[in-house]
């Protein structure tokens, strides 16, 4: 469902050029949950934004559902892959009600049945009709992130891109959102690509994990290998060593 071949992404020119992603290749099968883990600035969120069509690659290729996904995307390609951003405080327009936030992607995609789709999307993320005409500042952080998830789901994508979706939330809310995402993934049969610096979050959601360091993938592991700490690369071992014993669940 997702194929990256020698993907490179750079910003700036000449002496100011920054090579954020360098020659990254991986594939995610339909229905699989794949994780990218690494320290801040390693390029993992940049990859997600390129897949979503927000950044233009400087080299290599992206294919979604077997078709090239370049800078110019069709409506169908943009509908295919939807993204949930890290910060629910910044990803929702503060001047729009929840109703308008959810109606906008439907209008962009030319989808009808707005009056049935919006309540259904809210119910799916655990929100009721009383939240529909509130503004983001009238919601808690967890509720805002639920609205962001509903916005991604409302156009019925097949790929869900998750950029640290719980890191801006309180610990008690993080587990609720992770469980919600797991249920949604299973009920919709979604392909999930998730970025996180938190090994416990990645182990909870993903069956395979790619470890990134300085713009490159240094190792790819099955989650069972991660739990056994069966890492081959020194950087992966350092990540595991810096985690608490309880950080990565046993099952």
mmCIF file of C-alpha atoms in Angstrom:
data_model
loop_
_atom_site.group_PDB
_atom_site.id
_atom_site.type_symbol
_atom_site.label_atom_id
_atom_site.label_comp_id
_atom_site.label_asym_id
_atom_site.label_seq_id
_atom_site.Cartn_x
_atom_site.Cartn_y
_atom_site.Cartn_z
ATOM 1 C CA UNK A 1 0.000 0.000 0.000
ATOM 2 C CA UNK A 2 2.962 2.334 0.705
ATOM 3 C CA UNK A 3 6.268 2.006 -1.168
ATOM 4 C CA UNK A 4 9.248 4.315 -0.760
ATOM 5 C CA UNK A 5 12.279 3.822 -2.979
ATOM 6 C CA UNK A 6 15.500 5.745 -2.216
ATOM 7 C CA UNK A 7 13.471 8.696 -0.921
ATOM 8 C CA UNK A 8 15.480 11.842 -0.240
ATOM 9 C CA UNK A 9 14.181 15.186 1.030
ATOM 10 C CA UNK A 10 16.298 18.325 1.274
ATOM 11 C CA UNK A 11 15.660 21.897 2.318
ATOM 12 C CA UNK A 12 17.617 24.967 1.237
ATOM 13 C CA UNK A 13 20.443 25.284 -1.254
ATOM 14 C CA UNK A 14 24.198 25.421 -1.328
ATOM 15 C CA UNK A 15 25.821 25.900 2.056
ATOM 16 C CA UNK A 16 22.362 26.176 3.639
ATOM 17 C CA UNK A 17 21.180 22.826 2.283
ATOM 18 C CA UNK A 18 19.886 20.352 4.868
ATOM 19 C CA UNK A 19 19.488 16.715 3.852
ATOM 20 C CA UNK A 20 16.618 15.752 6.145
ATOM 21 C CA UNK A 21 15.980 12.312 4.600
ATOM 22 C CA UNK A 22 18.626 10.342 2.728
ATOM 23 C CA UNK A 23 17.860 7.356 0.536
ATOM 24 C CA UNK A 24 15.055 5.804 2.587
ATOM 25 C CA UNK A 25 13.328 2.695 1.245
ATOM 26 C CA UNK A 26 10.592 0.587 2.803
ATOM 27 C CA UNK A 27 7.204 -0.934 1.961
ATOM 28 C CA UNK A 28 4.046 -1.272 4.045
ATOM 29 C CA UNK A 29 1.530 -3.947 3.071
ATOM 30 C CA UNK A 30 -2.216 -3.336 2.993
ATOM 31 C CA UNK A 31 -3.611 -3.584 6.507
ATOM 32 C CA UNK A 32 -0.181 -3.489 8.150
ATOM 33 C CA UNK A 33 0.850 -1.118 10.943
ATOM 34 C CA UNK A 34 4.424 0.107 10.443
ATOM 35 C CA UNK A 35 6.330 2.408 12.781
ATOM 36 C CA UNK A 36 9.152 4.895 12.366
ATOM 37 C CA UNK A 37 11.056 5.572 15.577
ATOM 38 C CA UNK A 38 14.006 7.810 16.345
ATOM 39 C CA UNK A 39 15.094 10.961 18.102
ATOM 40 C CA UNK A 40 13.723 14.402 17.229
ATOM 41 C CA UNK A 41 15.117 15.730 13.954
ATOM 42 C CA UNK A 42 15.963 12.338 12.456
ATOM 43 C CA UNK A 43 13.572 12.829 9.510
ATOM 44 C CA UNK A 44 10.659 10.574 10.450
ATOM 45 C CA UNK A 45 7.950 13.274 10.443
ATOM 46 C CA UNK A 46 9.396 14.676 7.217
ATOM 47 C CA UNK A 47 8.783 11.305 5.560
ATOM 48 C CA UNK A 48 5.165 11.319 6.741
ATOM 49 C CA UNK A 49 4.604 14.783 5.293
ATOM 50 C CA UNK A 50 6.101 13.741 1.966
ATOM 51 C CA UNK A 51 3.774 10.745 1.793
ATOM 52 C CA UNK A 52 0.849 13.078 2.550
ATOM 53 C CA UNK A 53 1.955 15.354 -0.294
ATOM 54 C CA UNK A 54 2.998 18.255 1.950
ATOM 55 C CA UNK A 55 6.711 18.058 1.082
ATOM 56 C CA UNK A 56 8.259 17.535 -2.341
ATOM 57 C CA UNK A 57 10.952 14.818 -2.480
ATOM 58 C CA UNK A 58 14.327 15.809 -3.884
ATOM 59 C CA UNK A 59 14.999 12.256 -5.015
ATOM 60 C CA UNK A 60 13.525 8.782 -5.116
ATOM 61 C CA UNK A 61 9.862 7.874 -5.379
ATOM 62 C CA UNK A 62 6.641 7.333 -3.439
ATOM 63 C CA UNK A 63 3.943 4.891 -4.535
ATOM 64 C CA UNK A 64 0.547 4.603 -2.870
ATOM 65 C CA UNK A 65 -1.649 1.614 -3.647
ATOM 66 C CA UNK A 66 0.708 0.743 -6.487
ATOM 67 C CA UNK A 67 0.531 4.146 -8.208
ATOM 68 C CA UNK A 68 3.153 6.924 -8.300
ATOM 69 C CA UNK A 69 2.353 9.743 -5.876
ATOM 70 C CA UNK A 70 4.199 12.844 -6.994
ATOM 71 C CA UNK A 71 3.808 16.496 -6.078
ATOM 72 C CA UNK A 72 0.588 16.829 -8.104
ATOM 73 C CA UNK A 73 -1.983 14.587 -6.425
ATOM 74 C CA UNK A 74 -5.452 13.745 -7.634
ATOM 75 C CA UNK A 75 -8.419 14.059 -5.263
ATOM 76 C CA UNK A 76 -8.502 10.288 -5.039
ATOM 77 C CA UNK A 77 -4.840 10.127 -4.009
ATOM 78 C CA UNK A 78 -5.320 12.792 -1.348
ATOM 79 C CA UNK A 79 -8.360 10.967 -0.033
ATOM 80 C CA UNK A 80 -6.445 7.681 0.023
ATOM 81 C CA UNK A 81 -3.941 8.825 2.685
ATOM 82 C CA UNK A 82 -5.004 11.088 5.560
ATOM 83 C CA UNK A 83 -2.841 12.411 8.378
ATOM 84 C CA UNK A 84 -3.297 13.040 12.095
ATOM 85 C CA UNK A 85 -0.818 15.616 13.366
ATOM 86 C CA UNK A 86 1.041 15.723 16.643
ATOM 87 C CA UNK A 87 -0.457 18.855 18.151
ATOM 88 C CA UNK A 88 -4.256 19.001 18.417
ATOM 89 C CA UNK A 89 -3.927 22.598 19.645
ATOM 90 C CA UNK A 90 -2.372 23.686 16.361
ATOM 91 C CA UNK A 91 -3.882 21.327 13.792
ATOM 92 C CA UNK A 92 -7.475 22.589 14.139
ATOM 93 C CA UNK A 93 -8.554 26.028 12.943
ATOM 94 C CA UNK A 94 -9.469 27.928 16.139
ATOM 95 C CA UNK A 95 -12.070 30.046 14.299
ATOM 96 C CA UNK A 96 -14.028 27.045 12.997
ATOM 97 C CA UNK A 97 -16.554 24.939 14.867
ATOM 98 C CA UNK A 98 -16.139 21.168 14.914
ATOM 99 C CA UNK A 99 -18.987 20.988 12.399
ATOM 100 C CA UNK A 100 -17.130 23.174 9.909
ATOM 101 C CA UNK A 101 -13.818 21.377 10.545
ATOM 102 C CA UNK A 102 -15.447 18.072 9.595
ATOM 103 C CA UNK A 103 -17.529 19.491 6.741
ATOM 104 C CA UNK A 104 -14.533 21.045 4.964
ATOM 105 C CA UNK A 105 -12.829 17.805 3.803
ATOM 106 C CA UNK A 106 -16.209 16.508 2.619
ATOM 107 C CA UNK A 107 -16.647 19.635 0.495
ATOM 108 C CA UNK A 108 -13.102 19.381 -0.893
ATOM 109 C CA UNK A 109 -13.658 15.770 -1.894
ATOM 110 C CA UNK A 110 -17.165 16.449 -3.210
ATOM 111 C CA UNK A 111 -18.759 13.959 -0.830
ATOM 112 C CA UNK A 112 -22.408 14.292 0.116
ATOM 113 C CA UNK A 113 -24.516 13.090 3.043
ATOM 114 C CA UNK A 114 -22.919 15.661 5.337
ATOM 115 C CA UNK A 115 -25.729 15.455 7.896
ATOM 116 C CA UNK A 116 -25.195 11.737 8.342
ATOM 117 C CA UNK A 117 -21.412 11.606 7.948
ATOM 118 C CA UNK A 118 -20.539 14.177 10.628
ATOM 119 C CA UNK A 119 -22.537 12.608 13.518
ATOM 120 C CA UNK A 120 -21.232 9.182 12.499
ATOM 121 C CA UNK A 121 -17.618 10.395 12.486
ATOM 122 C CA UNK A 122 -18.039 12.024 15.907
ATOM 123 C CA UNK A 123 -19.612 8.903 17.379
ATOM 124 C CA UNK A 124 -16.787 6.765 16.029
ATOM 125 C CA UNK A 125 -14.213 8.744 18.015
ATOM 126 C CA UNK A 126 -16.314 8.843 21.174
ATOM 127 C CA UNK A 127 -17.806 12.330 20.851
ATOM 128 C CA UNK A 128 -21.487 13.274 20.866
ATOM 129 C CA UNK A 129 -23.747 15.807 19.233
ATOM 130 C CA UNK A 130 -23.034 18.275 22.027
ATOM 131 C CA UNK A 131 -19.474 18.669 20.669
ATOM 132 C CA UNK A 132 -20.500 19.369 17.071
ATOM 133 C CA UNK A 133 -20.912 23.137 17.286
ATOM 134 C CA UNK A 134 -18.159 23.863 19.792
ATOM 135 C CA UNK A 135 -14.900 25.610 18.959
ATOM 136 C CA UNK A 136 -11.532 23.909 19.596
ATOM 137 C CA UNK A 137 -10.814 26.070 22.662
ATOM 138 C CA UNK A 138 -13.995 24.697 24.240
ATOM 139 C CA UNK A 139 -12.622 21.137 24.077
ATOM 140 C CA UNK A 140 -9.984 19.315 26.103
ATOM 141 C CA UNK A 141 -6.726 18.215 24.465
ATOM 142 C CA UNK A 142 -7.971 14.656 24.147
ATOM 143 C CA UNK A 143 -11.250 15.807 22.615
ATOM 144 C CA UNK A 144 -9.384 17.976 20.120
ATOM 145 C CA UNK A 145 -7.281 15.011 19.043
ATOM 146 C CA UNK A 146 -10.461 12.943 18.662
ATOM 147 C CA UNK A 147 -11.802 15.658 16.337
ATOM 148 C CA UNK A 148 -8.540 15.531 14.364
ATOM 149 C CA UNK A 149 -8.914 11.751 14.020
ATOM 150 C CA UNK A 150 -12.544 12.161 12.937
ATOM 151 C CA UNK A 151 -11.451 14.710 10.311
ATOM 152 C CA UNK A 152 -8.978 12.191 8.884
ATOM 153 C CA UNK A 153 -11.514 9.356 8.889
ATOM 154 C CA UNK A 154 -14.500 11.235 7.494
ATOM 155 C CA UNK A 155 -13.346 10.910 3.865
ATOM 156 C CA UNK A 156 -12.871 7.145 4.349
ATOM 157 C CA UNK A 157 -9.141 6.816 3.652
ATOM 158 C CA UNK A 158 -7.318 3.515 3.339
ATOM 159 C CA UNK A 159 -4.036 4.817 4.778
ATOM 160 C CA UNK A 160 -3.722 6.615 8.116
ATOM 161 C CA UNK A 161 -0.546 8.611 8.775
ATOM 162 C CA UNK A 162 0.024 9.257 12.490
ATOM 163 C CA UNK A 163 2.604 11.856 13.517
ATOM 164 C CA UNK A 164 3.212 11.411 17.273
ATOM 165 C CA UNK A 165 -0.572 11.481 17.862
ATOM 166 C CA UNK A 166 -0.344 11.158 21.658
ATOM 167 C CA UNK A 167 2.832 13.018 22.607
ATOM 168 C CA UNK A 168 1.049 16.337 23.319
ATOM 169 C CA UNK A 169 -1.512 14.675 25.612
ATOM 170 C CA UNK A 170 -1.584 13.808 29.301
ATOM 171 C CA UNK A 171 -0.517 10.257 30.130
ATOM 172 C CA UNK A 172 -4.032 9.240 31.149
ATOM 173 C CA UNK A 173 -5.413 10.430 27.806
ATOM 174 C CA UNK A 174 -2.616 8.864 25.733
ATOM 175 C CA UNK A 175 -3.804 5.322 26.450
ATOM 176 C CA UNK A 176 -7.386 6.227 25.504
ATOM 177 C CA UNK A 177 -6.300 7.658 22.147
ATOM 178 C CA UNK A 178 -4.013 4.686 21.397
ATOM 179 C CA UNK A 179 -6.833 2.249 22.127
ATOM 180 C CA UNK A 180 -9.174 4.307 19.940
ATOM 181 C CA UNK A 181 -6.680 4.257 17.068
ATOM 182 C CA UNK A 182 -6.227 0.499 17.432
ATOM 183 C CA UNK A 183 -9.994 -0.072 17.266
ATOM 184 C CA UNK A 184 -10.368 2.193 14.244
ATOM 185 C CA UNK A 185 -7.471 0.503 12.445
ATOM 186 C CA UNK A 186 -8.990 -2.935 12.994
ATOM 187 C CA UNK A 187 -12.596 -1.984 12.199
ATOM 188 C CA UNK A 188 -11.666 -0.171 8.962
ATOM 189 C CA UNK A 189 -8.817 -2.453 7.883
ATOM 190 C CA UNK A 190 -6.537 0.571 7.584
ATOM 191 C CA UNK A 191 -2.891 0.618 6.644
ATOM 192 C CA UNK A 192 -1.119 2.635 9.344
ATOM 193 C CA UNK A 193 2.236 4.410 9.250
ATOM 194 C CA UNK A 194 3.050 5.826 12.669
ATOM 195 C CA UNK A 195 5.873 8.085 13.805
ATOM 196 C CA UNK A 196 6.951 8.243 17.437
ATOM 197 C CA UNK A 197 10.003 8.693 19.631
ATOM 198 C CA UNK A 198 8.277 6.513 22.261
ATOM 199 C CA UNK A 199 9.132 2.826 21.965
ATOM 200 C CA UNK A 200 6.154 1.777 24.104
ATOM 201 C CA UNK A 201 3.725 3.568 21.793
ATOM 202 C CA UNK A 202 5.312 2.028 18.701
ATOM 203 C CA UNK A 203 5.250 -1.470 20.242
ATOM 204 C CA UNK A 204 1.569 -1.035 21.138
ATOM 205 C CA UNK A 205 0.491 -0.067 17.614
ATOM 206 C CA UNK A 206 2.912 -1.590 15.123
ATOM 207 C CA UNK A 207 3.998 -5.021 13.936
ATOM 208 C CA UNK A 208 7.214 -3.779 12.287
ATOM 209 C CA UNK A 209 9.435 -0.856 13.243
ATOM 210 C CA UNK A 210 12.107 1.024 11.304
ATOM 211 C CA UNK A 211 14.706 2.852 13.376
ATOM 212 C CA UNK A 212 15.884 6.187 11.950
ATOM 213 C CA UNK A 213 19.111 8.035 12.675
ATOM 214 C CA UNK A 214 20.273 11.223 10.940
ATOM 215 C CA UNK A 215 17.910 10.905 8.008
ATOM 216 C CA UNK A 216 18.505 7.218 7.327
ATOM 217 C CA UNK A 217 16.913 3.923 8.341
ATOM 218 C CA UNK A 218 19.558 1.981 10.216
ATOM 219 C CA UNK A 219 17.506 -1.090 11.128
ATOM 220 C CA UNK A 220 14.080 -2.667 10.648
ATOM 221 C CA UNK A 221 12.717 -4.982 13.343
ATOM 222 C CA UNK A 222 9.599 -7.015 14.018
ATOM 223 C CA UNK A 223 7.945 -5.902 17.248
ATOM 224 C CA UNK A 224 8.826 -9.267 18.811
ATOM 225 C CA UNK A 225 12.513 -8.531 18.197
ATOM 226 C CA UNK A 226 12.088 -5.125 19.820
ATOM 227 C CA UNK A 227 10.530 -6.700 22.893
ATOM 228 C CA UNK A 228 13.394 -9.194 23.112
ATOM 229 C CA UNK A 229 15.845 -6.298 22.645
ATOM 230 C CA UNK A 230 17.270 -8.239 19.692
ATOM 231 C CA UNK A 231 18.743 -5.183 17.976
ATOM 232 C CA UNK A 232 21.738 -5.332 15.699
ATOM 233 C CA UNK A 233 22.582 -1.639 15.259
ATOM 234 C CA UNK A 234 24.357 0.287 17.994
ATOM 235 C CA UNK A 235 21.904 3.199 17.811
ATOM 236 C CA UNK A 236 18.922 0.880 18.236
ATOM 237 C CA UNK A 237 20.612 -0.722 21.226
ATOM 238 C CA UNK A 238 21.164 2.731 22.738
ATOM 239 C CA UNK A 239 17.467 3.556 22.295
ATOM 240 C CA UNK A 240 16.503 0.325 24.025
ATOM 241 C CA UNK A 241 19.025 0.859 26.812
ATOM 242 C CA UNK A 242 17.631 4.324 27.508
ATOM 243 C CA UNK A 243 14.100 2.935 27.939
ATOM 244 C CA UNK A 244 12.729 1.595 31.186
ATOM 245 C CA UNK A 245 12.194 -2.143 31.434
ATOM 246 C CA UNK A 246 8.449 -1.515 31.502
ATOM 247 C CA UNK A 247 8.497 0.827 28.504
ATOM 248 C CA UNK A 248 7.962 -1.942 25.959
ATOM 249 C CA UNK A 249 5.040 -4.241 26.800
ATOM 250 C CA UNK A 250 5.705 -7.955 26.703
ATOM 251 C CA UNK A 251 2.601 -8.716 24.683
#
